[in-house]
Short mmCIF file of C-alpha atoms in Angstrom, two decimals:
data_model
loop_
_atom_site.label_atom_id
_atom_site.label_comp_id
_atom_site.label_asym_id
_atom_site.label_seq_id
_atom_site.Cartn_x
_atom_site.Cartn_y
_atom_site.Cartn_z
CA MET A 19 19.05 -4.84 47.76
CA ALA A 20 21.91 -7.26 48.42
CA ALA A 21 19.66 -10.21 47.62
CA LEU A 22 18.52 -8.54 44.40
CA ILE A 23 22.09 -7.88 43.33
CA GLY A 24 23.02 -11.46 44.11
CA ALA A 25 20.14 -12.82 42.07
CA ALA A 26 20.99 -10.54 39.15
CA SER A 27 24.62 -11.64 39.30
CA ALA A 28 23.61 -15.32 39.28
CA LEU A 29 21.33 -14.69 36.31
CA LEU A 30 24.09 -12.86 34.44
CA VAL A 31 26.56 -15.67 35.06
CA SER A 32 23.99 -18.18 33.83
CA LEU A 33 23.41 -16.16 30.67
CA ILE A 34 27.13 -15.91 29.99
CA LYS A 35 27.60 -19.63 30.54
CA ASP A 36 24.55 -20.95 28.69
CA TRP A 37 24.16 -18.34 25.96
CA PHE A 38 27.33 -16.40 25.24
CA LEU A 39 29.68 -19.36 25.57
CA GLU A 40 27.38 -21.55 23.49
CA ILE A 41 27.32 -18.91 20.74
CA ARG A 42 31.11 -18.77 20.77
CA LYS A 43 31.24 -22.54 20.58
CA GLU A 44 28.90 -22.57 17.59
CA ARG A 45 30.85 -19.81 15.85
CA ARG A 46 34.07 -21.77 16.31
CA ALA A 47 32.34 -24.81 14.84
CA VAL A 48 31.16 -22.82 11.82
CA ARG A 49 34.67 -21.51 11.26
CA ARG A 50 36.05 -25.03 11.05
CA THR A 51 37.20 -26.05 7.62
CA GLU A 52 36.16 -29.12 5.74
CA THR A 53 39.70 -30.44 6.21
CA GLU A 54 39.41 -30.25 10.01
CA ILE A 55 36.10 -32.09 10.06
CA TYR A 56 37.40 -34.68 7.67
CA ASP A 57 40.50 -35.25 9.79
CA GLN A 58 38.37 -35.66 12.91
CA TYR A 59 36.38 -38.46 11.28
CA LEU A 60 39.34 -40.15 9.61
CA ALA A 61 40.19 -42.36 12.58
CA PRO A 62 36.68 -43.76 13.20
CA LEU A 63 36.17 -44.21 9.46
CA CYS A 64 39.37 -46.26 9.27
CA GLU A 65 38.40 -48.31 12.31
CA ALA A 66 34.93 -49.04 10.89
CA CYS A 67 36.37 -50.00 7.50
CA ALA A 68 38.99 -52.24 9.11
CA LYS A 69 36.29 -54.18 10.97
CA ILE A 70 34.33 -54.69 7.75
CA VAL A 71 37.53 -55.73 5.96
CA TRP A 72 38.36 -58.36 8.57
CA ARG A 73 34.85 -59.80 8.47
CA SER A 74 34.82 -59.75 4.65
CA HIS A 75 38.25 -61.39 4.60
CA GLU A 76 36.81 -64.11 6.81
CA ILE A 77 33.86 -64.60 4.43
CA PHE A 78 35.47 -64.43 1.00
CA ILE A 79 39.13 -65.38 1.50
CA ASP A 80 39.13 -67.67 4.55
CA GLU A 81 35.77 -69.06 3.33
CA ARG A 82 34.37 -69.10 6.86
CA HIS A 83 30.92 -68.01 5.73
CA ALA A 84 28.65 -70.71 7.15
CA PHE A 85 27.29 -68.23 9.71
CA LEU A 86 25.39 -66.44 6.92
CA LYS A 87 22.95 -69.38 6.78
CA THR A 88 20.36 -69.32 9.55
CA SER A 89 20.25 -73.12 9.82
CA THR A 90 23.97 -73.55 10.56
CA LEU A 91 24.97 -74.72 14.03
CA PRO A 92 25.63 -73.35 16.56
CA LEU A 93 22.57 -71.18 15.98
CA GLY A 94 23.24 -68.70 18.78
CA PHE A 95 26.82 -67.96 17.80
CA ASN A 96 26.01 -67.65 14.09
CA SER A 97 23.10 -65.34 14.85
CA TYR A 98 25.53 -63.14 16.77
CA LYS A 99 27.98 -63.18 13.82
CA ARG A 100 25.26 -61.99 11.42
CA THR A 101 24.17 -59.23 13.80
CA SER A 102 27.80 -58.24 14.36
CA THR A 103 28.35 -58.03 10.60
CA LEU A 104 25.30 -55.79 10.21
CA TYR A 105 26.52 -53.61 13.09
CA ARG A 106 29.85 -53.11 11.35
CA VAL A 107 28.18 -52.09 8.10
CA ALA A 108 25.71 -49.80 9.88
CA THR A 109 28.54 -48.26 11.91
CA LEU A 110 30.34 -47.17 8.74
CA VAL A 111 27.06 -45.77 7.40
CA GLY A 112 26.70 -43.86 10.68
CA TRP A 113 30.19 -42.35 10.62
CA ILE A 114 29.72 -41.27 7.01
CA ARG A 115 26.37 -39.72 7.90
CA GLY A 116 27.80 -37.91 10.94
CA MET A 117 30.63 -36.47 8.88
CA ASP A 118 28.25 -35.37 6.12
CA ARG A 119 25.97 -33.66 8.63
CA GLU A 120 28.86 -31.68 10.05
CA LEU A 121 30.08 -30.76 6.58
CA SER A 122 26.63 -29.59 5.54
CA ALA A 123 26.54 -27.22 8.54
CA LEU A 124 29.55 -25.28 7.30
CA SER A 125 28.81 -21.75 6.15
CA ARG A 126 31.49 -22.14 3.50
CA ARG A 127 32.71 -25.26 1.80
CA ASN A 128 36.41 -25.52 1.13
CA PRO A 129 36.78 -28.85 -0.68
CA ALA A 130 39.83 -30.55 0.72
CA ARG A 131 38.82 -34.18 1.02
CA SER A 132 41.07 -36.73 -0.62
CA PRO A 133 39.52 -37.53 -4.01
CA ALA A 134 40.51 -41.20 -3.63
CA ILE A 135 38.81 -41.57 -0.24
CA ALA A 136 35.78 -39.56 -1.37
CA ALA A 137 35.38 -41.83 -4.41
CA ALA A 138 35.62 -44.94 -2.23
CA VAL A 139 33.04 -43.55 0.22
CA THR A 140 30.72 -42.88 -2.73
CA ALA A 141 31.30 -46.43 -3.99
CA PHE A 142 30.28 -47.79 -0.59
CA GLY A 143 26.96 -45.92 -0.73
CA THR A 144 26.46 -47.09 -4.30
CA ALA A 145 27.06 -50.71 -3.29
CA LEU A 146 24.20 -50.49 -0.80
CA ALA A 147 21.78 -48.71 -3.13
CA GLU A 148 22.55 -49.59 -6.72
CA GLY A 149 20.16 -51.99 -8.47
CA ALA A 150 21.07 -51.23 -12.07
CA SER A 151 23.19 -54.38 -12.38
CA VAL A 152 20.18 -56.48 -11.40
CA GLU A 153 18.05 -54.80 -14.05
CA GLN A 154 20.67 -55.38 -16.75
CA GLU A 155 21.18 -59.00 -15.74
CA ARG A 156 17.42 -59.49 -16.09
CA LEU A 157 17.45 -57.96 -19.59
CA VAL A 158 20.37 -60.13 -20.75
CA ARG A 159 18.72 -63.30 -19.49
CA LEU A 160 15.42 -62.49 -21.19
CA CYS A 161 17.17 -61.79 -24.47
CA ASP A 162 19.05 -65.08 -24.22
CA ILE A 163 15.80 -66.96 -23.69
CA TRP A 164 14.11 -65.28 -26.66
CA SER A 165 17.22 -65.28 -28.91
CA LEU A 166 17.25 -61.49 -29.12
CA ASP A 167 20.55 -59.68 -29.68
CA VAL A 168 21.23 -57.03 -27.05
CA SER A 169 24.99 -56.85 -27.64
CA LEU A 170 24.79 -53.95 -30.10
CA LEU A 171 23.40 -51.55 -27.51
CA THR A 172 25.75 -49.09 -25.87
CA ASP A 173 26.10 -49.33 -22.09
CA PRO A 174 23.84 -46.29 -21.45
CA ALA A 175 21.23 -47.60 -23.89
CA ARG A 176 21.29 -51.02 -22.29
CA ALA A 177 20.88 -49.53 -18.81
CA LYS A 178 17.94 -47.42 -20.00
CA LEU A 179 16.22 -50.36 -21.67
CA ALA A 180 16.78 -52.54 -18.60
CA MET A 181 15.01 -49.96 -16.47
CA ARG A 182 12.11 -49.74 -18.96
CA VAL A 183 11.79 -53.55 -19.03
CA GLU A 184 11.38 -53.67 -15.25
CA ILE A 185 8.69 -50.98 -15.39
CA LYS A 186 6.94 -52.82 -18.22
CA ALA A 187 7.07 -56.12 -16.33
CA HIS A 188 5.35 -54.55 -13.32
CA GLU A 189 2.78 -52.95 -15.61
CA LEU A 190 1.96 -56.21 -17.40
CA ALA A 191 1.79 -58.18 -14.17
CA GLY A 192 -0.78 -55.78 -12.79
CA ILE A 193 -1.61 -54.87 -9.22
CA ALA A 194 -0.48 -58.27 -7.92
CA ALA A 195 3.15 -57.43 -8.68
CA ALA A 196 2.98 -53.69 -8.10
CA ALA A 197 5.46 -53.95 -5.23
CA ASP A 198 7.29 -57.20 -5.91
CA LEU A 199 7.77 -59.12 -9.14
CA ALA A 200 7.90 -62.35 -7.12
CA ALA A 201 4.10 -62.17 -7.22
CA VAL A 202 4.15 -63.21 -10.90
CA ALA A 203 4.51 -66.79 -9.67
CA ASP A 204 0.97 -66.57 -8.28
CA LEU A 205 -0.61 -65.45 -11.54
CA GLY A 206 -2.72 -67.93 -13.49
CA PRO A 207 -1.12 -69.75 -16.46
CA ASP A 208 -2.95 -67.62 -19.04
CA ARG A 209 -1.90 -64.39 -17.32
CA GLN A 210 1.68 -65.59 -17.22
CA VAL A 211 1.71 -66.34 -20.96
CA THR A 212 0.12 -62.95 -21.70
CA LEU A 213 2.76 -61.22 -19.58
CA CYS A 214 5.60 -63.02 -21.38
CA LEU A 215 4.16 -62.26 -24.82
CA GLY A 216 3.73 -58.61 -23.99
CA LEU A 217 7.22 -58.33 -22.53
CA SER A 218 8.90 -60.12 -25.44
CA THR A 219 7.12 -57.86 -27.94
CA PHE A 220 8.17 -54.79 -25.96
CA VAL A 221 11.84 -55.83 -25.83
CA ALA A 222 11.95 -56.78 -29.51
CA ALA A 223 10.45 -53.43 -30.51
CA ALA A 224 13.01 -51.60 -28.38
CA LEU A 225 15.78 -53.55 -30.14
CA ASN A 226 14.19 -52.84 -33.53
CA CYS A 227 13.87 -56.51 -34.43
CA PRO A 228 10.99 -58.97 -35.04
CA PRO A 229 9.33 -60.41 -31.93
CA PRO A 230 10.22 -64.00 -31.04
CA PRO A 231 7.82 -66.76 -32.19
CA VAL A 232 4.75 -67.23 -30.02
CA GLU A 233 5.63 -70.90 -29.59
CA LEU A 234 9.06 -70.00 -28.18
CA VAL A 235 7.58 -67.51 -25.75
CA ALA A 236 4.88 -69.91 -24.60
CA SER A 237 7.36 -72.73 -24.04
CA SER A 238 9.75 -70.57 -22.04
CA VAL A 239 7.32 -69.07 -19.53
CA ARG A 240 8.94 -70.75 -16.53
CA ASP A 241 12.44 -69.58 -17.51
CA VAL A 242 11.14 -66.04 -18.08
CA LEU A 243 9.41 -65.90 -14.69
CA ASP A 244 12.58 -67.16 -13.00
CA SER A 245 14.55 -64.43 -14.77
CA LEU A 246 12.18 -61.72 -13.58
CA VAL A 247 12.57 -62.52 -9.91
CA PHE A 248 15.82 -61.71 -8.10
CA ARG A 249 16.50 -61.44 -4.40
CA GLU A 250 18.13 -58.17 -3.43
CA ALA A 251 18.36 -55.92 -0.39
CA LEU A 252 18.88 -52.38 -1.62
CA ILE A 253 19.28 -49.63 0.97
CA TYR A 254 18.41 -46.52 -1.02
CA ARG A 255 20.28 -43.26 -0.57
CA ASP A 256 17.68 -41.59 1.63
CA TRP A 257 17.33 -44.83 3.60
CA GLN A 258 21.09 -44.75 4.16
CA ASP A 259 20.73 -41.25 5.60
CA ALA A 260 17.93 -42.49 7.87
CA LEU A 261 19.98 -45.51 8.91
CA GLY A 262 22.95 -43.25 9.59
CA ASP A 263 20.78 -40.94 11.71
CA ALA A 264 19.62 -43.94 13.74
CA MET A 265 23.24 -45.00 14.29
CA ILE A 266 24.55 -41.71 15.68
CA GLU A 267 23.93 -39.64 18.77
CA ARG A 268 25.25 -36.33 20.05
CA ASP A 269 28.71 -36.41 21.61
CA GLU A 270 29.39 -33.41 23.83
CA ALA A 271 32.73 -34.74 25.06
CA SER A 272 34.44 -34.92 21.67
CA ALA A 273 35.55 -32.53 18.95
CA ARG A 274 33.18 -34.52 16.77
CA ARG A 275 29.52 -33.74 17.26
CA PHE A 276 28.44 -37.34 16.89
CA ARG A 277 29.28 -40.83 18.08
CA ILE A 278 27.96 -44.27 17.20
CA ILE A 279 25.32 -45.92 19.36
CA GLY A 280 26.35 -49.05 21.25
CA TYR A 281 25.87 -52.62 20.11
CA ALA A 282 23.01 -53.23 22.55
CA ALA A 283 21.06 -50.22 21.25
CA PHE A 284 21.65 -51.38 17.68
CA GLU A 285 20.41 -54.88 18.45
CA THR A 286 17.24 -53.40 19.91
CA LEU A 287 16.66 -51.40 16.70
CA LEU A 288 17.29 -54.50 14.62
CA GLN A 289 14.85 -56.63 16.60
CA LYS A 290 12.03 -54.07 16.37
CA LEU A 291 12.19 -53.74 12.56
CA GLU A 292 9.97 -50.67 12.67
CA THR A 293 11.42 -49.00 9.57
CA PRO A 294 11.93 -50.24 6.00
CA TRP A 295 15.68 -49.51 6.10
CA MET A 296 16.19 -51.63 9.22
CA THR A 297 14.05 -54.39 7.71
CA VAL A 298 16.13 -54.42 4.52
CA LEU A 299 19.38 -54.24 6.47
CA ALA A 300 18.33 -57.23 8.58
CA ALA A 301 17.57 -59.25 5.45
CA SER A 302 20.68 -58.20 3.52
CA ILE A 303 22.88 -61.11 4.62
CA GLU A 304 20.36 -63.59 5.99
CA ASP A 305 20.61 -67.02 4.33
CA ILE A 306 23.25 -66.24 1.72
CA ASP A 307 24.64 -69.58 0.54
CA LEU A 308 28.21 -69.18 -0.75
CA ASP A 309 28.75 -72.94 -1.02
CA GLN A 310 25.95 -73.30 -3.58
CA PRO A 311 25.31 -69.72 -4.79
CA ASP A 312 21.82 -68.91 -6.03
CA PRO A 313 22.20 -67.07 -9.37
CA LYS A 314 19.04 -65.11 -8.54
CA ASP A 315 20.38 -63.88 -5.19
CA PHE A 316 22.12 -60.57 -5.91
CA ARG A 317 22.81 -59.94 -2.24
CA THR A 318 26.08 -61.84 -2.74
CA HIS A 319 27.18 -59.28 -5.33
CA GLN A 320 26.08 -56.48 -3.02
CA LEU A 321 28.15 -57.90 -0.16
CA LYS A 322 31.18 -58.18 -2.43
CA ARG A 323 30.80 -54.60 -3.66
CA LEU A 324 30.47 -53.08 -0.19
CA SER A 325 33.44 -55.19 0.97
CA ARG A 326 35.51 -53.83 -1.92
CA ALA A 327 34.41 -50.28 -1.14
CA ALA A 328 35.35 -50.58 2.55
CA ALA A 329 38.73 -52.03 1.56
CA ALA A 330 39.24 -49.22 -0.96
CA ILE A 331 38.48 -46.58 1.69
CA LEU A 332 41.09 -48.14 3.97
CA VAL A 333 43.73 -48.33 1.21
CA ALA A 334 43.09 -44.71 0.17
CA ALA A 335 43.15 -43.54 3.79
CA SER A 336 46.48 -45.29 4.39
CA ARG A 337 48.10 -42.70 2.13
CA HIS A 338 47.04 -39.94 4.56
CA PRO A 339 49.89 -39.14 6.97
CA ASP A 340 47.64 -39.14 10.05
CA ALA A 341 45.46 -42.17 9.20
CA PRO A 342 45.63 -44.88 11.90
CA VAL A 343 45.72 -47.87 9.53
CA ALA A 344 47.41 -50.96 10.93
CA PRO A 345 49.72 -52.78 8.49
CA ALA A 346 47.83 -56.06 8.96
CA ALA A 347 44.49 -54.40 8.19
CA LEU A 348 45.98 -52.71 5.12
CA LYS A 349 47.30 -56.04 3.83
CA ALA A 350 43.89 -57.65 4.42
CA ALA A 351 42.24 -54.82 2.48
CA LYS A 352 44.62 -55.25 -0.46
CA ASP A 353 44.11 -59.02 -0.43
CA LEU A 354 40.36 -58.45 -0.51
CA LEU A 355 40.59 -56.08 -3.46
CA SER A 356 42.66 -58.66 -5.34
CA ALA A 357 40.29 -61.51 -4.52
CA LEU A 358 37.02 -59.77 -5.40
CA PRO A 359 36.52 -58.69 -9.02
CA ASP A 360 35.31 -55.17 -9.64
CA THR A 361 31.83 -55.81 -11.06
#
């Protein structure tokens, strides 16, 4: 009987510890407000942004950007600098994802996030995912080649037409360019001319003007093909969520539920390249030449936009009374915002 009572007592204690206390813990977590969660992530967000700001300051203001090119010596050190830069970007993606996951678990949402910081966080995600500027640049270049006037379109109309032009270009190029317009370079000369004629007619009709002369289109095939192909490394919204999930792990020792994985674990993920988001991330800063910029390489613009967004998060956070923003980091962020145009 004594043994039975002892066993029952041990079982009861185990239930209280593993079940009842866990339920209380979860209920306390649910009762947390959005403000509390936001405040818990403010410090790591600021730290992650500061690291991006310092690296971006080094690239764009100090002009120490040779490490972005894979052929620059010393190869080992510059390879580390590229990986370190990617880790800093992915770390910020991870902290944002961890915070969003905790916020989404709330039974009630009580919006209390700083609008300025929230807008800057959104701008960071947009910088990684937004390809509309590439589409519009393509449209403008094509219209310049064919002497078509696109200036009368409103901004929304231009964005819509730019999207339709990209779809039409893929359609005219056929299965060879279904995934990547770079494949148009491998089409035969007749197919290339047919593609350009079809695309010029489509654009002219959308602008409600006569199509350009056949001779002009035929003589400008090479320029048109160059305008169709841009190098970019977009990390789409859902890919950002997946990247963020890969960057975080459970943290039982902190008020936050998540922490960022270590550098070694990140480097292993980067070397495996088993997912499209890691593949794109790895290619996002590889061989960017800032000494002789390639006008078709939009990754430079992407790097500038995400640098601005990280700097803007830090500046907005500095207005929060509890934000751990060092004066030197804040000055670097402001210098970066001044140096990089908002495009």
